[in-house]
Amino acid sequence: MQFFGGSEISPSPPAPTASGNNAHMMYVFNRNGICLLYREWNRPLRTLSAQEDHKLMFGLLFSLKSLTAKMDPTSVEKGNLGVPQLPGQGCSFHSFRTNTYKLSFMETPSGIKIILVTHPRAGDLREPLKYIYNLYVEYAVKNPLYTPGTPIKCELFNTTLDQYVRGLG
Amino acid sequence: MGKEVSESCVESLLTEIVSLYGTRFYANKPELAARRIEAIGYQVGHQLSERYTMERPRFSDHLEAIKFICKDFWSELFKKQIDNLKTNHRGTFVLQDNRFRWLSHISIDPSPENSGSTQDPSAVAENKAAEAASMHLYFPCGIIRGALSNLGIPCAVSADISNLPACEFLSFSALN
């Protein structure tokens, strides 16, 4: 929690604006590519099987991170890929947008990657992603019944997450 | 009261104690693991009650001691007081905490595993949560037992988590 400031789950999450399902889906991967969580709220189009979908997503992000670091015109030294960095340190990719959706991404120093796919007019989701990471720490990592590195099956985490995402603008 | 310690640290330590005693030291003997953990809690409660009653005069009767546990002792440990205290005036006390801090992060797998079960799925899920969480209750029960016996009330303490995250601790002592 000391990376991101604030104690516990911050008592006032970023103010929700509209109600309803604005988020389409969410993935959480760990550093080894294991998909810890896949939540879907609104996904009419599905082209691949779940396995392939997860692998594609993980591979895509890995390549995107690498590409964006290498193409950085401002950094003086060579980009150090694979070194743990705080979100925002070094050159870090955080979102891309198409005409039909926006994908927001955050990677923590421990290698946990959180991906949130929302409607294209969503604003900067870096703060909400940090809040979701706090939820992960509180209800999944600190849950005595959860084994790190396995898919997350914690009821409290799922319900708080659903509640929070529904409240996002 | 002076020094502080990280709460995440304490909670992780307690989780590991339960996991270690349950799976390595006394694998397949959960009653023995429970007794060991409760004994550790007893020592801790004993010492903590000594520390937190340093500047106080002696308690006039059992009820005063229990009220101390519910208010000052619980506040030192969990930053809140016991929400509800009941007694039958014959040695039994029920301490109810509506949101027990050490159980606030625990939750279970919501997916139904056995589809052919005759029980209502929500009842099965509740049972599993209760079973898993019950191992984590022996330590706080031991703390209460240690604290009370140091204050002159030998007793037995058990816990009831029929509605998480609320938790009830029952203390049975011989005479009032």
PDB file of C-alpha atoms in Angstrom, chain B:
ATOM      1  CA  MET B   1       1.008   2.522  24.336  1.00  0.00           C
ATOM      2  CA  GLY B   2       4.358   3.135  22.684  1.00  0.00           C
ATOM      3  CA  LYS B   3       5.444   0.893  19.862  1.00  0.00           C
ATOM      4  CA  GLU B   4       3.373  -0.095  16.878  1.00  0.00           C
ATOM      5  CA  VAL B   5       3.476  -3.022  14.522  1.00  0.00           C
ATOM      6  CA  SER B   6       2.109  -3.427  11.011  1.00  0.00           C
ATOM      7  CA  GLU B   7      -1.330  -5.011  10.988  1.00  0.00           C
ATOM      8  CA  SER B   8      -0.670  -6.821   7.707  1.00  0.00           C
ATOM      9  CA  CYS B   9       2.345  -8.373   9.369  1.00  0.00           C
ATOM     10  CA  VAL B  10       0.340  -9.682  12.327  1.00  0.00           C
ATOM     11  CA  GLU B  11      -2.452 -11.020  10.133  1.00  0.00           C
ATOM     12  CA  SER B  12      -0.034 -12.793   7.794  1.00  0.00           C
ATOM     13  CA  LEU B  13       1.754 -14.285  10.779  1.00  0.00           C
ATOM     14  CA  LEU B  14      -1.496 -15.640  12.219  1.00  0.00           C
ATOM     15  CA  THR B  15      -2.508 -17.080   8.852  1.00  0.00           C
ATOM     16  CA  GLU B  16       0.822 -18.843   8.590  1.00  0.00           C
ATOM     17  CA  ILE B  17       0.571 -20.224  12.127  1.00  0.00           C
ATOM     18  CA  VAL B  18      -2.780 -21.807  11.362  1.00  0.00           C
ATOM     19  CA  SER B  19      -1.569 -23.127   8.029  1.00  0.00           C
ATOM     20  CA  LEU B  20       1.653 -24.506   9.493  1.00  0.00           C
ATOM     21  CA  TYR B  21       0.067 -26.256  12.462  1.00  0.00           C
ATOM     22  CA  GLY B  22      -2.751 -27.544  10.318  1.00  0.00           C
ATOM     23  CA  THR B  23      -0.745 -28.906   7.419  1.00  0.00           C
ATOM     24  CA  ARG B  24       2.794 -29.591   8.618  1.00  0.00           C
ATOM     25  CA  PHE B  25       3.061 -30.090  12.360  1.00  0.00           C
ATOM     26  CA  TYR B  26      -0.205 -31.862  13.034  1.00  0.00           C
ATOM     27  CA  ALA B  27      -1.411 -32.833   9.591  1.00  0.00           C
ATOM     28  CA  ASN B  28      -4.568 -34.982   9.870  1.00  0.00           C
ATOM     29  CA  LYS B  29      -4.875 -34.154  13.558  1.00  0.00           C
ATOM     30  CA  PRO B  30      -6.804 -30.914  13.579  1.00  0.00           C
ATOM     31  CA  GLU B  31      -7.764 -31.224  17.258  1.00  0.00           C
ATOM     32  CA  LEU B  32      -4.108 -31.282  18.306  1.00  0.00           C
ATOM     33  CA  ALA B  33      -3.288 -28.386  16.015  1.00  0.00           C
ATOM     34  CA  ALA B  34      -6.214 -26.469  17.509  1.00  0.00           C
ATOM     35  CA  ARG B  35      -5.033 -27.137  21.049  1.00  0.00           C
ATOM     36  CA  ARG B  36      -1.496 -25.982  20.275  1.00  0.00           C
ATOM     37  CA  ILE B  37      -2.732 -22.787  18.664  1.00  0.00           C
ATOM     38  CA  GLU B  38      -5.089 -22.141  21.564  1.00  0.00           C
ATOM     39  CA  ALA B  39      -2.234 -22.663  23.999  1.00  0.00           C
ATOM     40  CA  ILE B  40      -0.139 -20.090  22.163  1.00  0.00           C
ATOM     41  CA  GLY B  41      -3.094 -17.706  22.356  1.00  0.00           C
ATOM     42  CA  TYR B  42      -3.352 -18.399  26.091  1.00  0.00           C
ATOM     43  CA  GLN B  43       0.230 -17.282  26.686  1.00  0.00           C
ATOM     44  CA  VAL B  44      -0.269 -14.179  24.548  1.00  0.00           C
ATOM     45  CA  GLY B  45      -3.517 -13.246  26.324  1.00  0.00           C
ATOM     46  CA  HIS B  46      -1.877 -13.753  29.701  1.00  0.00           C
ATOM     47  CA  GLN B  47       0.958 -11.392  28.890  1.00  0.00           C
ATOM     48  CA  LEU B  48      -1.208  -8.814  27.163  1.00  0.00           C
ATOM     49  CA  SER B  49      -3.621  -8.575  30.070  1.00  0.00           C
ATOM     50  CA  GLU B  50      -0.653  -8.081  32.409  1.00  0.00           C
ATOM     51  CA  ARG B  51       0.591  -5.246  30.234  1.00  0.00           C
ATOM     52  CA  TYR B  52      -2.748  -3.501  29.748  1.00  0.00           C
ATOM     53  CA  THR B  53      -3.766  -3.576  33.421  1.00  0.00           C
ATOM     54  CA  MET B  54      -0.489  -2.201  34.707  1.00  0.00           C
ATOM     55  CA  GLU B  55      -1.840   1.084  35.992  1.00  0.00           C
ATOM     56  CA  ARG B  56      -5.269  -0.066  37.088  1.00  0.00           C
ATOM     57  CA  PRO B  57      -6.548  -1.143  40.498  1.00  0.00           C
ATOM     58  CA  ARG B  58      -7.895  -4.659  40.956  1.00  0.00           C
ATOM     59  CA  PHE B  59     -11.285  -5.546  39.557  1.00  0.00           C
ATOM     60  CA  SER B  60     -14.050  -5.793  42.126  1.00  0.00           C
ATOM     61  CA  ASP B  61     -15.895  -8.673  40.493  1.00  0.00           C
ATOM     62  CA  HIS B  62     -16.084 -10.862  37.431  1.00  0.00           C
ATOM     63  CA  LEU B  63     -18.380  -8.506  35.571  1.00  0.00           C
ATOM     64  CA  GLU B  64     -15.894  -5.646  35.885  1.00  0.00           C
ATOM     65  CA  ALA B  65     -13.143  -7.850  34.500  1.00  0.00           C
ATOM     66  CA  ILE B  66     -15.292  -8.927  31.546  1.00  0.00           C
ATOM     67  CA  LYS B  67     -16.185  -5.325  30.862  1.00  0.00           C
ATOM     68  CA  PHE B  68     -12.496  -4.480  30.815  1.00  0.00           C
ATOM     69  CA  ILE B  69     -11.975  -7.210  28.208  1.00  0.00           C
ATOM     70  CA  CYS B  70     -14.863  -5.845  26.149  1.00  0.00           C
ATOM     71  CA  LYS B  71     -13.757  -2.236  26.224  1.00  0.00           C
ATOM     72  CA  ASP B  72     -10.099  -1.477  26.890  1.00  0.00           C
ATOM     73  CA  PHE B  73      -8.549  -4.822  26.028  1.00  0.00           C
ATOM     74  CA  TRP B  74     -10.478  -5.211  22.770  1.00  0.00           C
ATOM     75  CA  SER B  75      -9.688  -1.599  21.798  1.00  0.00           C
ATOM     76  CA  GLU B  76      -5.982  -2.182  22.282  1.00  0.00           C
ATOM     77  CA  LEU B  77      -6.085  -5.278  20.134  1.00  0.00           C
ATOM     78  CA  PHE B  78      -8.649  -4.463  17.474  1.00  0.00           C
ATOM     79  CA  LYS B  79      -9.172  -0.680  17.660  1.00  0.00           C
ATOM     80  CA  LYS B  80     -12.823  -1.150  18.523  1.00  0.00           C
ATOM     81  CA  GLN B  81     -14.892  -2.410  21.417  1.00  0.00           C
ATOM     82  CA  ILE B  82     -17.056  -5.474  21.689  1.00  0.00           C
ATOM     83  CA  ASP B  83     -20.457  -4.561  20.225  1.00  0.00           C
ATOM     84  CA  ASN B  84     -22.660  -6.623  22.494  1.00  0.00           C
ATOM     85  CA  LEU B  85     -22.211  -8.386  25.833  1.00  0.00           C
ATOM     86  CA  LYS B  86     -24.719 -10.876  27.182  1.00  0.00           C
ATOM     87  CA  THR B  87     -24.651 -12.939  30.343  1.00  0.00           C
ATOM     88  CA  ASN B  88     -26.812 -15.425  32.153  1.00  0.00           C
ATOM     89  CA  HIS B  89     -25.521 -14.183  35.506  1.00  0.00           C
ATOM     90  CA  ARG B  90     -24.326 -17.702  36.270  1.00  0.00           C
ATOM     91  CA  GLY B  91     -20.850 -17.531  34.864  1.00  0.00           C
ATOM     92  CA  THR B  92     -21.526 -17.559  31.118  1.00  0.00           C
ATOM     93  CA  PHE B  93     -20.742 -14.522  29.005  1.00  0.00           C
ATOM     94  CA  VAL B  94     -21.244 -13.938  25.288  1.00  0.00           C
ATOM     95  CA  LEU B  95     -19.028 -11.314  23.653  1.00  0.00           C
ATOM     96  CA  GLN B  96     -20.260 -10.331  20.208  1.00  0.00           C
ATOM     97  CA  ASP B  97     -18.124  -8.518  17.675  1.00  0.00           C
ATOM     98  CA  ASN B  98     -20.080  -7.538  14.575  1.00  0.00           C
ATOM     99  CA  ARG B  99     -17.058  -7.299  12.356  1.00  0.00           C
ATOM    100  CA  PHE B 100     -14.172  -9.301  13.739  1.00  0.00           C
ATOM    101  CA  ARG B 101     -11.016  -7.761  12.331  1.00  0.00           C
ATOM    102  CA  TRP B 102      -8.994 -10.916  11.885  1.00  0.00           C
ATOM    103  CA  LEU B 103     -11.768 -12.559   9.862  1.00  0.00           C
ATOM    104  CA  SER B 104     -12.538  -9.610   7.617  1.00  0.00           C
ATOM    105  CA  HIS B 105     -10.471 -10.840   4.667  1.00  0.00           C
ATOM    106  CA  ILE B 106     -11.585 -14.417   4.599  1.00  0.00           C
ATOM    107  CA  SER B 107     -13.937 -15.686   1.922  1.00  0.00           C
ATOM    108  CA  ILE B 108     -14.477 -18.919   0.080  1.00  0.00           C
ATOM    109  CA  ASP B 109     -14.848 -20.281  -3.401  1.00  0.00           C
ATOM    110  CA  PRO B 110     -18.383 -19.395  -4.471  1.00  0.00           C
ATOM    111  CA  SER B 111     -18.681 -21.938  -7.284  1.00  0.00           C
ATOM    112  CA  PRO B 112     -20.827 -24.951  -6.443  1.00  0.00           C
ATOM    113  CA  GLU B 113     -18.731 -28.117  -6.432  1.00  0.00           C
ATOM    114  CA  ASN B 114     -21.249 -30.879  -5.984  1.00  0.00           C
ATOM    115  CA  SER B 115     -24.292 -30.373  -8.110  1.00  0.00           C
ATOM    116  CA  GLY B 116     -26.071 -33.439  -6.757  1.00  0.00           C
ATOM    117  CA  SER B 117     -26.124 -32.157  -3.205  1.00  0.00           C
ATOM    118  CA  THR B 118     -29.417 -32.256  -1.402  1.00  0.00           C
ATOM    119  CA  GLN B 119     -28.526 -29.251   0.680  1.00  0.00           C
ATOM    120  CA  ASP B 120     -29.295 -25.741  -0.405  1.00  0.00           C
ATOM    121  CA  PRO B 121     -26.106 -24.441  -2.123  1.00  0.00           C
ATOM    122  CA  SER B 122     -25.941 -21.344   0.015  1.00  0.00           C
ATOM    123  CA  ALA B 123     -26.039 -23.493   3.157  1.00  0.00           C
ATOM    124  CA  VAL B 124     -23.208 -25.682   1.863  1.00  0.00           C
ATOM    125  CA  ALA B 125     -21.158 -22.613   1.087  1.00  0.00           C
ATOM    126  CA  GLU B 126     -21.814 -21.219   4.564  1.00  0.00           C
ATOM    127  CA  ASN B 127     -20.659 -24.496   6.148  1.00  0.00           C
ATOM    128  CA  LYS B 128     -17.444 -24.554   4.181  1.00  0.00           C
ATOM    129  CA  ALA B 129     -16.686 -20.962   5.074  1.00  0.00           C
ATOM    130  CA  ALA B 130     -17.375 -21.715   8.720  1.00  0.00           C
ATOM    131  CA  GLU B 131     -15.132 -24.802   8.712  1.00  0.00           C
ATOM    132  CA  ALA B 132     -12.253 -23.009   7.090  1.00  0.00           C
ATOM    133  CA  ALA B 133     -12.565 -19.994   9.325  1.00  0.00           C
ATOM    134  CA  SER B 134     -12.941 -21.980  12.540  1.00  0.00           C
ATOM    135  CA  MET B 135      -9.263 -22.936  12.625  1.00  0.00           C
ATOM    136  CA  HIS B 136      -8.462 -19.246  12.709  1.00  0.00           C
ATOM    137  CA  LEU B 137     -10.579 -18.708  15.794  1.00  0.00           C
ATOM    138  CA  TYR B 138      -8.552 -20.802  18.226  1.00  0.00           C
ATOM    139  CA  PHE B 139      -5.952 -18.102  18.629  1.00  0.00           C
ATOM    140  CA  PRO B 140      -8.372 -15.321  19.667  1.00  0.00           C
ATOM    141  CA  CYS B 141     -10.203 -17.779  21.953  1.00  0.00           C
ATOM    142  CA  GLY B 142      -6.892 -18.551  23.613  1.00  0.00           C
ATOM    143  CA  ILE B 143      -6.170 -14.857  24.023  1.00  0.00           C
ATOM    144  CA  ILE B 144      -9.461 -14.302  25.815  1.00  0.00           C
ATOM    145  CA  ARG B 145      -8.967 -17.356  28.016  1.00  0.00           C
ATOM    146  CA  GLY B 146      -5.424 -16.268  28.927  1.00  0.00           C
ATOM    147  CA  ALA B 147      -6.509 -12.724  29.706  1.00  0.00           C
ATOM    148  CA  LEU B 148      -9.449 -13.822  31.863  1.00  0.00           C
ATOM    149  CA  SER B 149      -7.480 -16.387  33.806  1.00  0.00           C
ATOM    150  CA  ASN B 150      -4.819 -13.796  34.550  1.00  0.00           C
ATOM    151  CA  LEU B 151      -7.550 -11.591  35.956  1.00  0.00           C
ATOM    152  CA  GLY B 152      -8.704 -14.372  38.224  1.00  0.00           C
ATOM    153  CA  ILE B 153     -11.447 -16.010  36.139  1.00  0.00           C
ATOM    154  CA  PRO B 154     -10.478 -19.484  34.968  1.00  0.00           C
ATOM    155  CA  CYS B 155     -12.788 -20.349  32.107  1.00  0.00           C
ATOM    156  CA  ALA B 156     -13.259 -22.085  28.781  1.00  0.00           C
ATOM    157  CA  VAL B 157     -13.765 -20.002  25.652  1.00  0.00           C
ATOM    158  CA  SER B 158     -15.333 -21.047  22.383  1.00  0.00           C
ATOM    159  CA  ALA B 159     -16.377 -19.094  19.305  1.00  0.00           C
ATOM    160  CA  ASP B 160     -19.356 -19.102  17.018  1.00  0.00           C
ATOM    161  CA  ILE B 161     -19.306 -17.785  13.464  1.00  0.00           C
ATOM    162  CA  SER B 162     -22.761 -18.571  12.194  1.00  0.00           C
ATOM    163  CA  ASN B 163     -22.960 -15.171  10.592  1.00  0.00           C
ATOM    164  CA  LEU B 164     -19.686 -13.932   9.211  1.00  0.00           C
ATOM    165  CA  PRO B 165     -18.171 -11.397   9.561  1.00  0.00           C
ATOM    166  CA  ALA B 166     -19.783 -11.209  12.991  1.00  0.00           C
ATOM    167  CA  CYS B 167     -18.197 -13.410  15.616  1.00  0.00           C
ATOM    168  CA  GLU B 168     -19.374 -14.433  19.089  1.00  0.00           C
ATOM    169  CA  PHE B 169     -17.050 -15.584  21.840  1.00  0.00           C
ATOM    170  CA  LEU B 170     -18.594 -17.626  24.639  1.00  0.00           C
ATOM    171  CA  SER B 171     -16.869 -17.818  27.971  1.00  0.00           C
ATOM    172  CA  PHE B 172     -17.921 -20.421  30.526  1.00  0.00           C
ATOM    173  CA  SER B 173     -16.551 -20.165  34.035  1.00  0.00           C
ATOM    174  CA  ALA B 174     -17.394 -22.325  37.033  1.00  0.00           C
ATOM    175  CA  LEU B 175     -18.725 -19.888  39.621  1.00  0.00           C
ATOM    176  CA  ASN B 176     -19.563 -16.223  39.539  1.00  0.00           C
TER     177      ASN B 176
END
